[in-house]
Coordinates of C-alpha atoms in Angstrom, one line a residue:
M11 CA 0.0 0.0 0.0
K12 CA 3.0 2.3 0.6
R13 CA 3.8 2.3 -3.0
H14 CA 0.4 3.7 -4.1
P15 CA 1.2 7.2 -3.0
L16 CA 4.5 7.1 -4.7
T17 CA 3.0 5.8 -8.0
F18 CA 0.2 8.4 -7.7
S19 CA 2.8 11.2 -7.2
I20 CA 4.9 10.0 -10.1
I21 CA 1.8 10.1 -12.3
L22 CA 1.0 13.6 -11.1
T23 CA 4.6 14.7 -11.7
L24 CA 4.5 13.4 -15.3
I25 CA 1.2 15.2 -15.9
A26 CA 2.7 18.4 -14.5
G27 CA 5.7 17.9 -16.7
M28 CA 3.6 17.6 -19.7
V29 CA 1.7 20.8 -18.8
L30 CA 5.0 22.6 -18.3
C31 CA 6.3 21.3 -21.6
A32 CA 3.2 22.9 -23.3
V33 CA 3.2 26.2 -21.5
P34 CA 6.7 27.3 -22.1
V35 CA 6.6 26.3 -25.8
Q36 CA 3.5 28.5 -26.2
G37 CA 4.3 31.2 -23.7
I38 CA 8.0 31.6 -24.1
S39 CA 7.9 31.0 -27.8
A40 CA 5.2 33.7 -28.1
Q41 CA 7.4 36.1 -26.3
T42 CA 10.4 35.3 -28.4
S43 CA 8.4 35.5 -31.5
F44 CA 7.1 39.0 -30.6
F45 CA 10.7 40.3 -30.2
M46 CA 11.9 38.6 -33.3
Q47 CA 9.1 40.2 -35.3
S48 CA 9.7 43.6 -33.8
E49 CA 13.3 43.5 -35.0
Q50 CA 12.6 42.5 -38.5
P51 CA 12.6 45.2 -41.2
L52 CA 9.6 47.4 -41.7
Y53 CA 6.1 46.3 -40.9
S54 CA 6.1 42.5 -40.6
A55 CA 5.1 42.7 -36.9
R56 CA 2.0 44.7 -37.6
T57 CA -1.5 43.3 -37.6
S58 CA -4.2 44.9 -39.6
D59 CA -7.7 44.2 -40.9
Y60 CA -6.8 45.1 -44.5
R61 CA -7.6 42.4 -46.9
S62 CA -5.6 44.3 -49.5
G63 CA -2.3 43.3 -47.9
Y64 CA -1.2 46.9 -47.6
A65 CA 1.5 46.3 -45.0
A66 CA 3.2 43.5 -46.8
Q67 CA 3.2 45.4 -50.1
Y68 CA 4.4 48.6 -48.5
S69 CA 7.3 46.7 -47.0
A70 CA 8.1 45.0 -50.3
V71 CA 8.1 48.1 -52.4
L72 CA 10.4 50.0 -50.0
R73 CA 12.8 47.1 -50.2
T74 CA 12.6 47.3 -54.0
L75 CA 13.5 51.0 -54.0
A76 CA 16.3 50.5 -51.5
G77 CA 17.7 47.6 -53.4
G78 CA 17.8 49.4 -56.7
A79 CA 20.2 52.0 -58.1
K80 CA 21.3 54.8 -55.8
P81 CA 19.2 57.9 -56.2
E82 CA 20.3 60.5 -58.7
F83 CA 18.7 63.9 -59.5
G84 CA 15.7 63.2 -61.7
S85 CA 11.9 62.7 -61.9
V86 CA 12.4 58.9 -61.9
G87 CA 15.0 57.2 -59.7
G88 CA 15.7 60.4 -57.8
E89 CA 13.7 62.7 -55.6
W90 CA 10.5 60.7 -55.3
K91 CA 12.6 57.6 -54.3
V92 CA 14.4 59.7 -51.7
L93 CA 11.0 61.0 -50.4
A94 CA 9.6 57.5 -50.0
L95 CA 12.6 56.0 -48.3
A96 CA 13.0 59.1 -46.0
R97 CA 9.4 59.6 -44.9
S98 CA 8.8 55.9 -44.4
G99 CA 11.8 55.8 -42.0
F100 CA 13.4 53.0 -44.0
Y101 CA 16.6 55.0 -43.9
P102 CA 17.4 57.6 -41.2
T103 CA 18.0 61.1 -42.6
Q104 CA 21.7 60.8 -41.5
S105 CA 22.2 57.6 -43.6
G106 CA 25.1 57.2 -46.0
C107 CA 22.5 56.7 -48.8
F108 CA 21.2 60.2 -48.3
S109 CA 24.6 61.7 -47.7
E110 CA 25.8 60.4 -51.0
Y111 CA 22.7 61.7 -52.7
Y112 CA 23.2 65.1 -51.2
A113 CA 26.8 65.2 -52.3
K114 CA 25.7 64.6 -55.9
I115 CA 23.2 67.4 -55.6
E116 CA 25.8 69.8 -54.3
K117 CA 28.0 69.0 -57.3
L118 CA 25.1 69.4 -59.7
V119 CA 23.9 72.8 -58.3
A120 CA 27.5 74.1 -58.2
A121 CA 28.1 73.1 -61.8
N122 CA 24.8 74.7 -62.8
G123 CA 26.0 78.0 -61.3
S124 CA 22.5 79.2 -60.6
P125 CA 19.7 78.3 -58.2
K126 CA 17.3 78.0 -61.1
L127 CA 17.7 74.4 -62.3
H128 CA 15.7 74.8 -65.5
P129 CA 14.7 78.0 -67.5
Q130 CA 11.1 76.8 -68.0
K131 CA 10.3 74.1 -65.4
S132 CA 10.0 75.4 -61.9
T133 CA 9.1 71.8 -60.9
E134 CA 12.8 70.9 -61.1
N135 CA 13.4 73.2 -58.1
S136 CA 10.2 72.2 -56.4
R137 CA 10.9 68.5 -56.6
L138 CA 14.4 68.9 -55.3
I139 CA 13.3 71.1 -52.4
I140 CA 10.8 68.5 -51.3
A141 CA 13.4 65.7 -51.4
L142 CA 16.1 67.7 -49.6
S143 CA 13.6 68.8 -46.9
S144 CA 12.6 65.1 -46.3
I145 CA 16.2 64.3 -45.4
G146 CA 16.8 67.3 -43.2
R147 CA 18.7 69.4 -45.6
D148 CA 18.0 73.1 -46.0
A149 CA 17.1 73.9 -49.6
R150 CA 18.1 77.5 -49.0
S151 CA 21.7 76.6 -48.7
V152 CA 22.9 74.1 -51.3
A153 CA 26.4 74.7 -52.7
G154 CA 26.0 78.3 -51.8
F155 CA 22.6 78.7 -53.6
D156 CA 19.0 79.2 -52.3
L157 CA 16.9 76.7 -54.3
T158 CA 13.7 78.3 -53.1
A159 CA 14.6 81.7 -54.5
P160 CA 13.4 81.0 -58.1
L161 CA 10.0 80.1 -56.8
G162 CA 9.6 83.7 -55.6
D163 CA 9.0 84.6 -59.2
F164 CA 5.3 83.8 -59.8
N165 CA 5.6 84.2 -63.5
Y166 CA 8.2 81.5 -63.6
V167 CA 6.1 79.3 -61.4
K168 CA 3.1 79.7 -63.8
K169 CA 5.0 78.7 -66.9
Q170 CA 4.0 75.1 -66.1
G171 CA 0.4 75.8 -65.5
L172 CA -1.3 74.2 -62.6
N173 CA 1.4 71.6 -62.3
G174 CA 4.0 74.3 -61.6
V175 CA 1.7 76.1 -59.2
I176 CA 0.8 73.0 -57.2
F177 CA 4.3 71.8 -56.6
A178 CA 5.7 75.3 -55.9
L179 CA 3.0 75.5 -53.1
I180 CA 4.0 72.0 -51.9
A181 CA 7.7 72.8 -51.8
L182 CA 7.4 76.2 -50.1
D183 CA 5.0 74.8 -47.5
C184 CA 6.9 71.6 -46.6
N185 CA 9.1 73.6 -44.2
K186 CA 7.8 76.5 -42.2
D187 CA 11.1 78.3 -42.5
Y188 CA 10.9 78.7 -46.3
G189 CA 8.3 81.5 -45.9
M190 CA 7.2 83.3 -49.1
S191 CA 3.7 83.8 -47.9
D192 CA 2.9 86.2 -50.8
I193 CA 3.8 83.6 -53.4
K194 CA 1.9 80.9 -51.6
S195 CA -1.2 83.1 -51.4
Q196 CA -1.0 83.7 -55.2
C197 CA -0.7 80.0 -55.8
V198 CA -3.8 79.3 -53.7
D199 CA -5.8 82.0 -55.4
L200 CA -4.9 80.7 -58.8
L201 CA -5.8 77.2 -57.9
L202 CA -9.2 78.3 -56.6
S203 CA -9.8 80.3 -59.7
R204 CA -9.1 77.3 -61.9
E205 CA -11.6 74.9 -60.2
C206 CA -13.9 73.1 -62.7
D207 CA -17.6 73.6 -62.7
G208 CA -19.0 71.0 -60.2
G209 CA -15.6 70.7 -58.4
G210 CA -12.2 69.3 -59.2
W211 CA -9.3 70.4 -61.4
T212 CA -7.8 69.6 -64.8
L213 CA -4.6 70.5 -66.6
G214 CA -6.5 71.7 -69.6
L215 CA -10.0 73.1 -70.2
G216 CA -12.0 69.9 -70.1
A217 CA -13.6 67.9 -67.3
A218 CA -12.0 67.3 -63.9
E219 CA -9.4 64.6 -63.8
A220 CA -8.7 62.4 -60.8
D221 CA -4.9 62.8 -60.5
I222 CA -4.8 66.6 -60.9
T223 CA -7.8 67.0 -58.6
A224 CA -6.0 64.9 -56.0
M225 CA -2.8 66.9 -56.3
A226 CA -4.7 70.2 -56.0
I227 CA -6.6 69.0 -52.9
T228 CA -3.3 68.0 -51.2
A229 CA -1.7 71.3 -52.1
L230 CA -4.7 73.3 -50.8
A231 CA -5.2 71.2 -47.6
P232 CA -3.7 73.7 -45.1
Y233 CA -5.7 76.6 -46.2
R234 CA -9.0 77.5 -44.6
K235 CA -10.2 79.6 -47.5
A236 CA -9.9 76.5 -49.7
A237 CA -12.1 74.3 -47.5
A238 CA -15.2 74.4 -49.6
A239 CA -13.3 73.8 -52.8
I240 CA -11.6 70.8 -51.2
E241 CA -14.9 69.4 -50.1
R242 CA -16.2 69.7 -53.7
G243 CA -13.0 68.1 -54.9
V244 CA -13.4 65.2 -52.6
E245 CA -16.9 64.6 -53.8
K246 CA -15.7 64.8 -57.4
L247 CA -13.1 62.2 -56.7
S248 CA -15.8 59.9 -55.3
A249 CA -17.8 60.4 -58.5
L250 CA -14.7 59.7 -60.6
Q251 CA -13.9 56.5 -58.9
N252 CA -14.4 53.4 -61.1
A253 CA -16.7 50.5 -60.3
N254 CA -13.7 48.4 -59.2
G255 CA -12.4 51.1 -56.9
S256 CA -9.7 52.4 -59.1
F257 CA -9.1 55.8 -60.8
S258 CA -8.4 56.6 -64.4
S259 CA -6.1 59.1 -66.3
G260 CA -7.1 59.8 -69.8
G261 CA -9.7 57.2 -69.7
V262 CA -7.2 54.5 -68.6
E263 CA -7.1 52.9 -65.2
T264 CA -3.6 53.7 -63.7
S265 CA -1.9 53.0 -60.4
E266 CA -0.5 56.5 -60.4
S267 CA -3.9 58.1 -60.3
C268 CA -4.8 55.7 -57.4
S269 CA -1.6 56.8 -55.7
Q270 CA -2.4 60.5 -55.9
V271 CA -5.9 60.0 -54.6
L272 CA -4.5 58.0 -51.6
V273 CA -2.1 60.8 -50.8
A274 CA -4.8 63.4 -51.1
L275 CA -7.4 61.6 -48.9
S276 CA -4.7 60.8 -46.3
T277 CA -3.8 64.5 -46.2
V278 CA -7.3 65.7 -45.5
G279 CA -8.0 63.0 -42.9
I280 CA -10.1 60.6 -44.9
N281 CA -9.5 56.9 -44.6
A282 CA -9.3 55.7 -48.2
H283 CA -9.9 52.1 -47.0
K284 CA -13.0 52.7 -44.9
D285 CA -14.8 55.8 -46.0
S286 CA -17.9 54.7 -47.8
R287 CA -17.6 57.3 -50.4
F288 CA -14.4 55.6 -51.7
I289 CA -15.6 52.0 -51.6
K290 CA -17.1 50.7 -54.8
S291 CA -18.4 47.1 -55.3
G292 CA -16.6 46.2 -52.1
N293 CA -13.3 47.6 -53.3
S294 CA -11.7 50.6 -51.5
A295 CA -9.3 53.1 -53.0
L296 CA -6.5 51.4 -51.1
D297 CA -7.5 48.0 -52.5
A298 CA -7.5 49.5 -56.0
L299 CA -3.9 50.7 -55.6
C300 CA -2.7 47.4 -54.1
A301 CA -4.3 45.5 -57.1
F302 CA -1.5 47.0 -59.3
Y303 CA 1.2 45.3 -57.1
V304 CA 3.5 42.9 -59.0
G305 CA 6.6 41.2 -57.8
G306 CA 7.9 43.9 -55.5
G307 CA 6.8 46.9 -57.5
F308 CA 3.7 48.4 -59.1
A309 CA 2.4 48.4 -62.6
H310 CA 1.4 51.5 -64.5
M311 CA -1.7 49.7 -65.9
A312 CA -3.5 46.5 -65.0
N313 CA -1.8 43.3 -66.1
G314 CA 1.4 45.2 -66.8
G315 CA 4.9 44.7 -65.4
A316 CA 6.4 46.7 -62.6
N317 CA 7.1 50.2 -63.7
S318 CA 9.6 52.6 -62.1
M319 CA 7.4 55.7 -61.9
A320 CA 4.4 53.7 -60.7
T321 CA 6.5 52.0 -58.1
E322 CA 7.9 55.2 -56.6
Q323 CA 4.5 56.9 -56.5
A324 CA 2.9 53.8 -54.9
A325 CA 5.6 53.8 -52.3
Y326 CA 5.1 57.3 -51.1
A327 CA 1.3 57.0 -51.4
L328 CA 1.4 54.0 -49.1
C329 CA 3.8 56.0 -46.8
A330 CA 1.2 58.8 -46.7
Y331 CA -1.5 56.4 -45.8
D332 CA 0.7 54.7 -43.2
R333 CA 1.6 58.1 -41.6
F334 CA -2.1 59.0 -41.6
L335 CA -3.1 55.8 -39.7
S336 CA -0.3 56.2 -37.2
G337 CA -1.1 59.8 -36.4
R338 CA 2.3 61.1 -37.6
S339 CA 2.7 64.3 -39.6
S340 CA 1.6 63.9 -43.2
L341 CA 3.8 63.0 -46.1
Y342 CA 4.9 66.6 -47.0
N343 CA 4.9 68.2 -43.6
M344 CA 8.7 68.2 -43.1
N345 CA 8.5 70.2 -39.9
D346 CA 9.0 67.0 -37.9
V347 CA 12.4 66.3 -39.7
S348 CA 15.5 67.0 -37.6
P349 CA 17.9 69.2 -39.6
V350 CA 21.2 67.6 -40.7
S351 CA 24.2 69.8 -40.4
P352 CA 25.7 70.9 -43.7
A353 CA 29.1 70.4 -42.2
E354 CA 28.4 66.7 -41.8
P355 CA 30.7 64.5 -44.0
T356 CA 29.0 63.2 -47.1
D357 CA 31.2 60.2 -47.7
K358 CA 29.8 57.9 -45.0
P359 CA 29.1 54.3 -45.9
T360 CA 25.5 53.4 -46.3
P361 CA 24.4 51.7 -43.1
K362 CA 22.0 48.8 -42.9
P363 CA 18.5 50.3 -43.1
T364 CA 16.6 50.5 -39.8
G365 CA 13.3 49.7 -41.6
K366 CA 11.4 50.7 -38.5
P367 CA 8.6 53.2 -38.3
T368 CA 9.0 56.2 -36.1
A369 CA 5.7 55.4 -34.5
A370 CA 3.5 52.3 -34.3
P371 CA 0.4 52.7 -36.5
T372 CA -3.0 52.5 -35.2
D373 CA -6.3 52.1 -36.9
A374 CA -7.4 55.6 -35.9
A375 CA -8.1 58.1 -38.6
P376 CA -6.2 61.3 -37.6
S377 CA -6.2 64.2 -39.9
D378 CA -3.1 66.1 -40.6
A379 CA -3.9 69.7 -39.5
A380 CA -0.9 71.3 -41.0
S381 CA -1.3 74.8 -40.0
S382 CA -3.0 76.5 -37.1
D383 CA -5.0 78.9 -39.3
A384 CA -6.2 76.8 -42.1
A385 CA -5.8 73.0 -42.1
Y386 CA -8.6 71.3 -43.9
S387 CA -9.7 68.1 -42.2
T388 CA -12.7 65.8 -42.0
A389 CA -11.3 64.3 -38.7
P390 CA -10.7 66.0 -35.3
A391 CA -7.2 64.9 -34.8
T392 CA -4.4 67.4 -35.3
D393 CA -1.0 67.3 -36.7
T394 CA 1.6 66.9 -34.0
A395 CA 4.0 68.9 -36.1
A396 CA 1.7 71.8 -36.7
T397 CA 3.2 75.2 -36.9
D398 CA 1.9 78.7 -37.3
A399 CA 3.1 78.6 -40.9
A400 CA 1.0 77.2 -43.7
Y401 CA 1.9 73.7 -44.7
T402 CA 1.1 71.9 -47.9
D403 CA 1.0 68.2 -48.5
A404 CA 0.6 67.7 -52.2
P405 CA 1.1 64.2 -53.5
A406 CA 4.4 63.7 -55.1
T407 CA 3.8 62.8 -58.7
D408 CA 6.2 63.3 -61.5
A409 CA 6.4 67.1 -61.4
V410 CA 8.1 67.4 -64.7
P411 CA 5.9 67.3 -67.8
T412 CA 7.4 67.9 -71.1
D413 CA 4.5 70.0 -72.4
T414 CA 2.2 72.3 -70.5
S415 CA -0.3 72.9 -73.2
A416 CA -3.9 71.9 -72.9
A417 CA -3.3 68.9 -75.0
S418 CA -0.4 67.6 -72.9
T419 CA -0.7 64.4 -71.0
S420 CA -1.0 64.0 -67.3
P421 CA 2.3 64.2 -65.3
N422 CA 1.4 60.8 -63.9
R423 CA 1.8 59.0 -67.2
P424 CA 5.2 57.4 -67.6
S425 CA 5.2 58.2 -71.4
F426 CA 6.8 61.5 -70.6
E427 CA 10.3 60.2 -70.4
P428 CA 11.9 57.1 -71.9
D429 CA 13.4 55.9 -68.6
A430 CA 10.0 56.3 -66.9
T431 CA 8.6 53.3 -68.7
A432 CA 11.6 51.0 -68.0
E433 CA 10.5 47.8 -66.4
I434 CA 11.8 46.9 -63.0
E435 CA 13.3 43.5 -62.9
T436 CA 11.4 41.8 -60.2
T437 CA 10.5 38.3 -59.4
D438 CA 8.8 36.5 -56.6
A439 CA 12.2 35.2 -55.4
V440 CA 13.6 37.0 -52.5
S441 CA 17.0 38.8 -52.6
P442 CA 20.1 37.2 -51.0
R443 CA 19.8 39.6 -48.1
E444 CA 16.1 38.7 -47.6
S445 CA 16.9 35.0 -48.0
A446 CA 19.7 35.2 -45.4
S447 CA 17.4 37.1 -43.1
A448 CA 14.6 34.6 -43.5
Q449 CA 17.0 31.7 -42.8
G450 CA 18.4 33.4 -39.8
S451 CA 14.8 34.0 -38.6
D452 CA 14.0 30.3 -39.0
R453 CA 17.1 29.3 -37.1
T454 CA 16.2 31.6 -34.3
K455 CA 12.7 30.2 -34.1
S456 CA 14.1 26.7 -34.1
G457 CA 16.5 27.6 -31.4
S458 CA 13.8 29.1 -29.3
R459 CA 11.8 25.9 -29.5
V460 CA 14.8 23.8 -28.4
F461 CA 15.4 26.3 -25.6
D462 CA 11.7 25.9 -24.5
V463 CA 11.9 22.1 -24.4
V464 CA 15.1 22.2 -22.4
I465 CA 13.5 24.6 -19.9
A466 CA 10.4 22.3 -19.7
A467 CA 12.6 19.2 -19.2
A468 CA 14.5 20.9 -16.4
A469 CA 11.3 21.8 -14.7
V470 CA 10.1 18.2 -14.9
C471 CA 13.3 17.0 -13.4
L472 CA 13.2 19.5 -10.5
I473 CA 9.6 18.6 -9.7
G474 CA 10.2 14.9 -10.0
T475 CA 13.3 15.1 -7.7
A476 CA 11.4 17.2 -5.2
A477 CA 8.5 14.8 -5.2
Y478 CA 10.8 11.8 -4.8
F479 CA 12.4 13.2 -1.7
V480 CA 9.1 14.3 -0.2
I481 CA 7.6 10.9 -0.8
K482 CA 10.7 9.0 0.4
K483 CA 10.7 11.0 3.7
R484 CA 7.0 10.4 4.1
N485 CA 7.4 6.6 3.5
R486 CA 10.1 6.5 6.2
R487 CA 7.7 8.0 8.7
Q488 CA 5.1 5.5 7.8

């Protein structure tokens, strides 16, 4: 009879051991898995309710941009790439990638010998001002030249029609220190005077177009006097949305038009994935953009291959949406960017990208109130980087059209420049760096499971040993 308690205790010990084996594997592994995910690049640790796969595609497209050629001055492969990588937080502003880019810009501006980068296209200056501001560089002091100065000539700005006006407003408003309130006021007034009947904007004299309307909305977002026009523009965008949730340019569904709409809606505090005005047949504006995703990039048109311009625009559009969700300052509000000293060396090696957001996103829908006197918003949240200066957040499309006549095509269409239509070589296969990272992750997970089992086994041994001595002592007494 004395052996029954011992047998019973051994059985209890075994049961306890089995429980302990299960608990650590689930509990400790869960903890380990959480930390592993939080250290992986970009947004793999996030959870979301988006059936569009926005987080995964956002992560992939940023890796594509970072893995491509180093940025150079230009409407493709240059400033918009820098903007996406900087505002997403993929690279810190002090990174070698951006330092090398800035060194190239200094040489280019010095060789030009003038702050005016093109005699006809003010958007050359505007685009560069936006990119430099996103990496903490002062556009007023580049190789001894003030790149904002040419935008002080409104006649020069108007040479490119609405496109020039929109991006001059964006560039001057992205940093409160750039000033030029008179020029910005003229830009706002001209945009308001060019509103189409029934709302919206167009480059020519015809009906409102989705991409130009979106860009105008984003540019006007900080200005209270533009609130009514913005609201009409938003309603026009809803009316222009196709049955599948997408948007068209020149009668053709394009990802670039979807990108501009996503930036605009994010700027004025509208959730492009949840607002009923932008959900058609169950597809949101966000879903529509993500439908153009292909092998690490984005196509210009449906069923096409990855396209450089489309990929860059989609990258910063998803960045704009991501910043909106997480309550950070909007895409073009650079007032949250810490300035980088011009005396900093520009030959630093490019460090491994941090790939971590500056703030964890939430599913809230904060607006981006960019200025204290006139930020248009449909949501009550305010911009944490708000200042007393007007701030503009126009979507970054290709700001360099080759023709500004009424017959010219939209600046979102890659046909403008030969290199804009170059296909990005992408496949479903991961890069060597990604493959090594994935293998390392698998090894870490495997190691954590082995560690869990060892801990559980040790716990079983300790409990069994303790039970043995307790029972042995009790048997002696009996």
